[in-house]
XYZ file of C-alpha atoms in Angstrom:
161
model
C 99.395 61.574 155.749
C 97.850 61.290 152.351
C 100.261 61.505 149.265
C 99.961 65.316 148.461
C 98.756 66.565 151.889
C 100.714 69.312 153.482
C 102.533 68.878 156.718
C 103.468 72.574 156.921
C 102.488 75.814 154.448
C 104.145 79.027 153.637
C 103.373 81.487 156.599
C 102.444 79.015 159.030
C 104.550 78.257 162.452
C 105.940 74.786 162.633
C 105.273 73.430 165.872
C 106.792 69.732 165.564
C 109.721 67.937 164.896
C 108.967 64.891 162.495
C 110.291 61.434 162.272
C 109.233 59.554 159.116
C 108.396 56.092 159.909
C 107.124 55.405 156.417
C 106.815 57.321 153.286
C 108.317 60.382 151.781
C 108.410 64.171 152.350
C 110.000 67.035 150.419
C 110.500 70.502 151.859
C 110.452 73.295 149.430
C 110.063 77.166 148.833
C 108.543 78.695 145.931
C 109.984 81.663 144.142
C 108.338 84.880 142.993
C 107.690 83.286 139.248
C 105.868 79.979 140.907
C 109.080 77.875 140.471
C 109.615 75.269 143.107
C 113.054 74.851 144.866
C 113.509 71.843 146.785
C 115.576 71.948 149.996
C 115.512 68.338 150.842
C 113.482 65.132 150.589
C 112.890 62.852 153.908
C 112.404 59.247 154.024
C 111.852 56.287 156.604
C 114.148 57.243 159.439
C 114.829 60.760 158.589
C 113.658 63.866 160.520
C 111.710 66.733 158.823
C 110.629 70.157 159.823
C 111.619 73.852 159.584
C 114.105 74.176 162.809
C 114.010 78.144 162.328
C 110.483 78.271 162.427
C 110.086 75.921 165.344
C 113.024 77.329 167.295
C 112.078 81.194 166.691
C 107.992 80.551 166.612
C 108.327 82.343 163.280
C 106.403 81.866 159.966
C 107.786 79.379 157.649
C 109.179 80.346 154.375
C 108.705 76.613 153.205
C 105.859 74.035 152.289
C 106.492 70.425 153.459
C 104.318 67.902 151.685
C 103.819 64.043 151.413
C 105.113 62.428 147.971
C 103.873 59.427 149.098
C 101.381 58.177 151.667
C 103.588 59.051 154.977
C 103.579 57.850 158.641
C 105.215 60.490 161.035
C 106.222 60.157 164.817
C 105.816 64.097 166.020
C 106.932 65.841 169.208
C 106.185 69.344 169.768
C 108.922 71.695 171.118
C 108.016 72.173 174.397
C 108.042 68.281 174.801
C 111.198 68.229 173.036
C 112.758 70.597 175.327
C 111.026 68.654 178.315
C 112.780 65.569 177.147
C 116.170 67.323 177.058
C 115.899 68.069 180.487
C 114.648 64.948 181.679
C 116.924 62.356 179.619
C 120.226 64.345 178.714
C 121.321 61.475 176.195
C 118.403 62.999 174.139
C 119.999 66.065 173.799
C 123.239 64.774 172.753
C 121.474 62.771 170.317
C 119.649 65.601 168.802
C 122.644 67.574 168.732
C 124.671 65.083 166.766
C 121.533 64.711 164.282
C 121.711 68.387 163.820
C 125.385 68.445 163.369
C 125.267 65.926 160.767
C 122.238 67.852 159.044
C 123.992 71.230 159.091
C 127.355 69.275 157.662
C 125.051 67.876 154.812
C 123.528 71.189 154.077
C 127.023 72.903 153.876
C 128.211 70.177 151.468
C 124.963 70.739 149.311
C 125.596 74.345 149.074
C 128.982 74.015 148.077
C 128.437 71.297 145.397
C 125.566 73.582 144.153
C 127.861 76.502 143.586
C 130.817 74.472 142.246
C 129.660 71.293 140.643
C 128.400 71.188 137.009
C 124.663 70.072 136.407
C 125.965 66.640 135.243
C 128.255 66.409 138.586
C 125.407 67.136 140.467
C 123.129 64.361 139.150
C 125.768 61.579 139.459
C 126.201 62.937 143.087
C 122.712 62.490 144.147
C 122.238 58.896 142.214
C 125.278 57.774 143.845
C 124.421 59.053 147.186
C 120.475 58.317 147.174
C 120.178 55.392 144.566
C 116.640 54.710 145.901
C 115.368 58.070 145.101
C 115.322 57.856 141.472
C 112.794 55.220 142.040
C 110.510 56.577 144.396
C 110.855 60.475 143.479
C 109.366 61.920 139.897
C 112.073 63.493 137.686
C 110.377 66.661 137.973
C 110.893 66.551 141.845
C 114.646 65.799 141.322
C 115.230 68.279 138.583
C 113.757 70.841 141.085
C 116.081 69.672 144.063
C 119.016 69.878 141.711
C 118.402 73.173 140.302
C 117.725 72.063 136.552
C 114.497 71.820 134.258
C 113.212 68.532 134.002
C 113.713 68.619 130.012
C 117.558 69.389 131.005
C 117.711 66.742 133.684
C 115.887 64.338 130.973
C 118.326 65.125 128.466
C 121.469 64.472 130.803
C 119.767 61.049 131.670
C 119.808 60.299 127.893
C 123.449 61.326 127.231
C 124.316 59.625 130.722
C 122.754 56.329 129.349
C 124.757 56.239 126.221
C 128.156 56.292 128.196
């Protein structure tokens, strides 16, 4: 995929589970006012898709696009199901990935509800130090639920400490 190319658009049905070999993707929704709300970033070694859309064959409420030129490995739901049947260890492998992703999502929801903006930013850069160099500040602010201006002021304040 080229930078800015879409893997999935709102209203489409997700047909594949996607492994990122190289590059960076983002998964996001757009609200009624046109504001983007980034649910996740994905980099090398990560899996990205809309699992609800994939599993239920229903339209997605997300967009997935490339923030960098990206190389993917893709597997369709039918091929993934066949792989689970033929090689049960893959079913266990994907179950563990899903459990870890679900746990991370629960943690992120809790932090978004209970952490201050500063705590959310510090946690983000501690957990994903390379993202700050790869992902534009505008995208990071959308992920953290703040405006780019607020994030800029926060970063300036923290640099003086």
